[in-house]
Amino acid sequence: MEEIGLSKYSPIPLTKSYTPKNGLKYVSRVLGSGHTGGNGFYTQKCHNWFKENFGFKNCWLTSSCTDALEMSALLLEIKAGDEVIIPSYNFPSAANAFLLRGAKVVYISSSACKPNMDIAEFKAAITPKTKAVILLHYAGFADNLSSILSTAKKHGIAVVEDAAHALGAQYEDQWLGSFGDIACFSFHQTKNISCGEGGLIVVNKPELCEKADEIWQMGTNRAAYQRGEVNRYSWKRIGSSFLPSELNAALLLANLEHFQEIQKKRHEVWNRYYQELRGLPKSLIGLPSIPSKNMHSAHIFYIILPTEKLRNKAIKKLKQAGVQSAPHYSYLHIEALQQKEIIAFNNSPGIDFERQLLRLPIYPDLSIAEQKRIISCIHEFVYEIEN
């Protein structure tokens, strides 16, 4: 599914990492410094960047978004018997982080026309055992956020924003990642901002910050020791080594310095797709449904095909033109065969995102000519279906 295949055209990949101007320079400085381990100069520079640009006062770089999610489970003291609600259309990390703590994961549907969480199913899934909800901002969109937050507050449920797709996205002029008790971001090579492998956890509840400091560094109070608050550091709680190396942090900072440029180019690509494809029959090519009050992150551009069979034909058509396209997630409640008991609320009659959604290439270096090739290919595909 991921192979581009043979074509007379130069290949267009699905994603492509941005190459920052200062990347090699910063990485070389780290190698020359002798401090390649974590929590050094570049880690702190990245932390400060997020504080200054997004107001994330309490944040920690991690080795991945998966690590950030696992850290959030430890922060919330998730344990056996607790229930955690997540959308079933999701990446396995969202479930793994809480299954590792012994929790029971409750899977719910996406809304009828968007991959975001269905608010009615969220409310129906709440029980006295519900400890947290993992709110996936799919493609950098937030939907029903006010209702989800108020419902969670009413029932005393912690909210973790899975913002892997959402760096730079806003809801009601507020940055995604600043709404929940905790937020988790990804800097994997496929993301808008990348350092190969990396993540970030944002803690918006001040009372959790000391605990986060300790969990981040093997469950010790090493951070307090480094600040001169204690004479030696010791083991305080269950934790892990969640911090990335300075090499990753250096590359991340180099990319963050181009954040505005990267986002501007990605939005241009996203908007061009939307404008050029919106005239096609909606029954054949569905486009992303943009919730109100949103500024999305231009992380993913997807189309919705009527059936899985037609989606596979579209993939083949694009592949013949040298264009890589791909489906996305599977439904976790179906794949979670290792669990003895599955709790799933999946009654939504809407789009079958696992079988109908198709992602198109989007990255800053995608040229107008390359994008026109992709758009023309989709127009030709629709013409062939209709005739």
PDB file of C-alpha atoms in Angstrom, residues 53-159:
ATOM      1  CA  ASN A  53       5.097  30.810  20.869  1.00  0.00           C
ATOM      2  CA  PHE A  54       2.199  28.778  22.275  1.00  0.00           C
ATOM      3  CA  GLY A  55       2.115  29.680  25.951  1.00  0.00           C
ATOM      4  CA  PHE A  56       2.892  26.089  26.991  1.00  0.00           C
ATOM      5  CA  LYS A  57       4.349  27.014  30.375  1.00  0.00           C
ATOM      6  CA  ASN A  58       4.944  23.439  31.514  1.00  0.00           C
ATOM      7  CA  CYS A  59       6.178  21.144  28.758  1.00  0.00           C
ATOM      8  CA  TRP A  60       8.716  18.378  28.308  1.00  0.00           C
ATOM      9  CA  LEU A  61      10.228  16.959  25.133  1.00  0.00           C
ATOM     10  CA  THR A  62       9.815  13.199  24.794  1.00  0.00           C
ATOM     11  CA  SER A  63      11.208  10.569  22.463  1.00  0.00           C
ATOM     12  CA  SER A  64       7.825  10.226  20.730  1.00  0.00           C
ATOM     13  CA  CYS A  65       4.154  11.089  21.045  1.00  0.00           C
ATOM     14  CA  THR A  66       3.726   7.491  22.214  1.00  0.00           C
ATOM     15  CA  ASP A  67       6.064   8.269  25.117  1.00  0.00           C
ATOM     16  CA  ALA A  68       4.062  11.412  25.872  1.00  0.00           C
ATOM     17  CA  LEU A  69       0.846   9.359  26.023  1.00  0.00           C
ATOM     18  CA  GLU A  70       2.481   6.756  28.265  1.00  0.00           C
ATOM     19  CA  MET A  71       3.757   9.545  30.493  1.00  0.00           C
ATOM     20  CA  SER A  72       0.229  10.975  30.693  1.00  0.00           C
ATOM     21  CA  ALA A  73      -1.091   7.602  31.894  1.00  0.00           C
ATOM     22  CA  LEU A  74       1.481   7.632  34.697  1.00  0.00           C
ATOM     23  CA  LEU A  75       0.681  11.252  35.549  1.00  0.00           C
ATOM     24  CA  LEU A  76      -3.025  10.467  35.882  1.00  0.00           C
ATOM     25  CA  GLU A  77      -2.225   7.359  37.951  1.00  0.00           C
ATOM     26  CA  ILE A  78      -4.286   5.139  35.667  1.00  0.00           C
ATOM     27  CA  LYS A  79      -4.658   1.676  37.185  1.00  0.00           C
ATOM     28  CA  ALA A  80      -6.434  -1.645  36.741  1.00  0.00           C
ATOM     29  CA  GLY A  81     -10.194  -1.193  36.811  1.00  0.00           C
ATOM     30  CA  ASP A  82     -10.124   2.336  35.403  1.00  0.00           C
ATOM     31  CA  GLU A  83     -11.834   3.008  32.083  1.00  0.00           C
ATOM     32  CA  VAL A  84     -10.346   5.271  29.422  1.00  0.00           C
ATOM     33  CA  ILE A  85     -12.416   6.440  26.437  1.00  0.00           C
ATOM     34  CA  ILE A  86     -10.759   6.782  23.020  1.00  0.00           C
ATOM     35  CA  PRO A  87     -11.997   7.008  19.426  1.00  0.00           C
ATOM     36  CA  SER A  88     -11.736   3.600  17.755  1.00  0.00           C
ATOM     37  CA  TYR A  89     -10.477   5.149  14.495  1.00  0.00           C
ATOM     38  CA  ASN A  90      -7.042   5.783  15.912  1.00  0.00           C
ATOM     39  CA  PHE A  91      -3.363   4.936  16.142  1.00  0.00           C
ATOM     40  CA  PRO A  92      -2.542   1.999  18.482  1.00  0.00           C
ATOM     41  CA  SER A  93      -0.390   4.176  20.768  1.00  0.00           C
ATOM     42  CA  ALA A  94      -3.541   5.809  22.126  1.00  0.00           C
ATOM     43  CA  ALA A  95      -4.736   2.462  23.457  1.00  0.00           C
ATOM     44  CA  ASN A  96      -1.355   0.963  24.354  1.00  0.00           C
ATOM     45  CA  ALA A  97      -0.438   3.758  26.760  1.00  0.00           C
ATOM     46  CA  PHE A  98      -3.409   2.962  28.990  1.00  0.00           C
ATOM     47  CA  LEU A  99      -3.545  -0.798  28.488  1.00  0.00           C
ATOM     48  CA  LEU A 100       0.010  -0.871  29.856  1.00  0.00           C
ATOM     49  CA  ARG A 101      -1.343   0.548  33.134  1.00  0.00           C
ATOM     50  CA  GLY A 102      -4.038  -2.121  33.315  1.00  0.00           C
ATOM     51  CA  ALA A 103      -6.932   0.121  32.285  1.00  0.00           C
ATOM     52  CA  LYS A 104      -9.904  -0.993  30.239  1.00  0.00           C
ATOM     53  CA  VAL A 105     -10.129   0.962  26.994  1.00  0.00           C
ATOM     54  CA  VAL A 106     -13.607   1.950  25.825  1.00  0.00           C
ATOM     55  CA  TYR A 107     -13.745   2.509  22.060  1.00  0.00           C
ATOM     56  CA  ILE A 108     -16.227   4.940  20.514  1.00  0.00           C
ATOM     57  CA  SER A 109     -17.099   5.982  16.960  1.00  0.00           C
ATOM     58  CA  SER A 110     -16.108   9.009  14.994  1.00  0.00           C
ATOM     59  CA  SER A 111     -18.849  11.482  14.160  1.00  0.00           C
ATOM     60  CA  ALA A 112     -20.931  10.811  11.048  1.00  0.00           C
ATOM     61  CA  CYS A 113     -19.000  13.137   8.718  1.00  0.00           C
ATOM     62  CA  LYS A 114     -15.646  13.764  10.468  1.00  0.00           C
ATOM     63  CA  PRO A 115     -12.978  11.447  11.944  1.00  0.00           C
ATOM     64  CA  ASN A 116     -13.258  13.280  15.278  1.00  0.00           C
ATOM     65  CA  MET A 117     -14.953  11.807  18.333  1.00  0.00           C
ATOM     66  CA  ASP A 118     -18.745  11.406  18.323  1.00  0.00           C
ATOM     67  CA  ILE A 119     -20.029  13.501  21.229  1.00  0.00           C
ATOM     68  CA  ALA A 120     -23.188  11.436  21.770  1.00  0.00           C
ATOM     69  CA  GLU A 121     -21.195   8.210  22.049  1.00  0.00           C
ATOM     70  CA  PHE A 122     -18.731   9.887  24.407  1.00  0.00           C
ATOM     71  CA  LYS A 123     -21.549  10.803  26.762  1.00  0.00           C
ATOM     72  CA  ALA A 124     -23.073   7.315  26.485  1.00  0.00           C
ATOM     73  CA  ALA A 125     -19.727   5.646  27.267  1.00  0.00           C
ATOM     74  CA  ILE A 126     -19.190   7.408  30.610  1.00  0.00           C
ATOM     75  CA  THR A 127     -19.488   5.259  33.737  1.00  0.00           C
ATOM     76  CA  PRO A 128     -18.412   5.750  37.373  1.00  0.00           C
ATOM     77  CA  LYS A 129     -15.159   3.985  36.401  1.00  0.00           C
ATOM     78  CA  THR A 130     -14.264   6.449  33.620  1.00  0.00           C
ATOM     79  CA  LYS A 131     -10.963   8.099  34.515  1.00  0.00           C
ATOM     80  CA  ALA A 132      -9.944   9.849  31.289  1.00  0.00           C
ATOM     81  CA  VAL A 133     -10.871  10.615  27.700  1.00  0.00           C
ATOM     82  CA  ILE A 134      -8.228  10.770  24.960  1.00  0.00           C
ATOM     83  CA  LEU A 135      -9.317  13.464  22.541  1.00  0.00           C
ATOM     84  CA  LEU A 136      -7.858  12.924  19.063  1.00  0.00           C
ATOM     85  CA  HIS A 137      -7.580  16.118  16.989  1.00  0.00           C
ATOM     86  CA  TYR A 138      -7.589  14.248  13.680  1.00  0.00           C
ATOM     87  CA  ALA A 139      -5.849  16.129  10.839  1.00  0.00           C
ATOM     88  CA  GLY A 140      -5.410  19.079  13.206  1.00  0.00           C
ATOM     89  CA  PHE A 141      -9.138  19.769  13.606  1.00  0.00           C
ATOM     90  CA  ALA A 142     -11.011  20.136  16.889  1.00  0.00           C
ATOM     91  CA  ASP A 143     -14.714  19.318  16.955  1.00  0.00           C
ATOM     92  CA  ASN A 144     -17.311  19.617  19.728  1.00  0.00           C
ATOM     93  CA  LEU A 145     -14.464  20.700  21.992  1.00  0.00           C
ATOM     94  CA  SER A 146     -16.511  22.910  24.313  1.00  0.00           C
ATOM     95  CA  SER A 147     -19.116  20.183  24.812  1.00  0.00           C
ATOM     96  CA  ILE A 148     -16.494  17.494  25.443  1.00  0.00           C
ATOM     97  CA  LEU A 149     -14.654  19.659  27.970  1.00  0.00           C
ATOM     98  CA  SER A 150     -17.812  20.607  29.863  1.00  0.00           C
ATOM     99  CA  THR A 151     -19.009  16.985  29.929  1.00  0.00           C
ATOM    100  CA  ALA A 152     -15.637  15.792  31.201  1.00  0.00           C
ATOM    101  CA  LYS A 153     -15.585  18.471  33.904  1.00  0.00           C
ATOM    102  CA  LYS A 154     -19.112  17.554  35.010  1.00  0.00           C
ATOM    103  CA  HIS A 155     -18.088  13.916  35.524  1.00  0.00           C
ATOM    104  CA  GLY A 156     -14.595  14.562  36.905  1.00  0.00           C
ATOM    105  CA  ILE A 157     -12.894  12.999  33.882  1.00  0.00           C
ATOM    106  CA  ALA A 158      -9.358  13.987  32.894  1.00  0.00           C
ATOM    107  CA  VAL A 159      -8.927  15.192  29.303  1.00  0.00           C
TER     108      VAL A 159
END
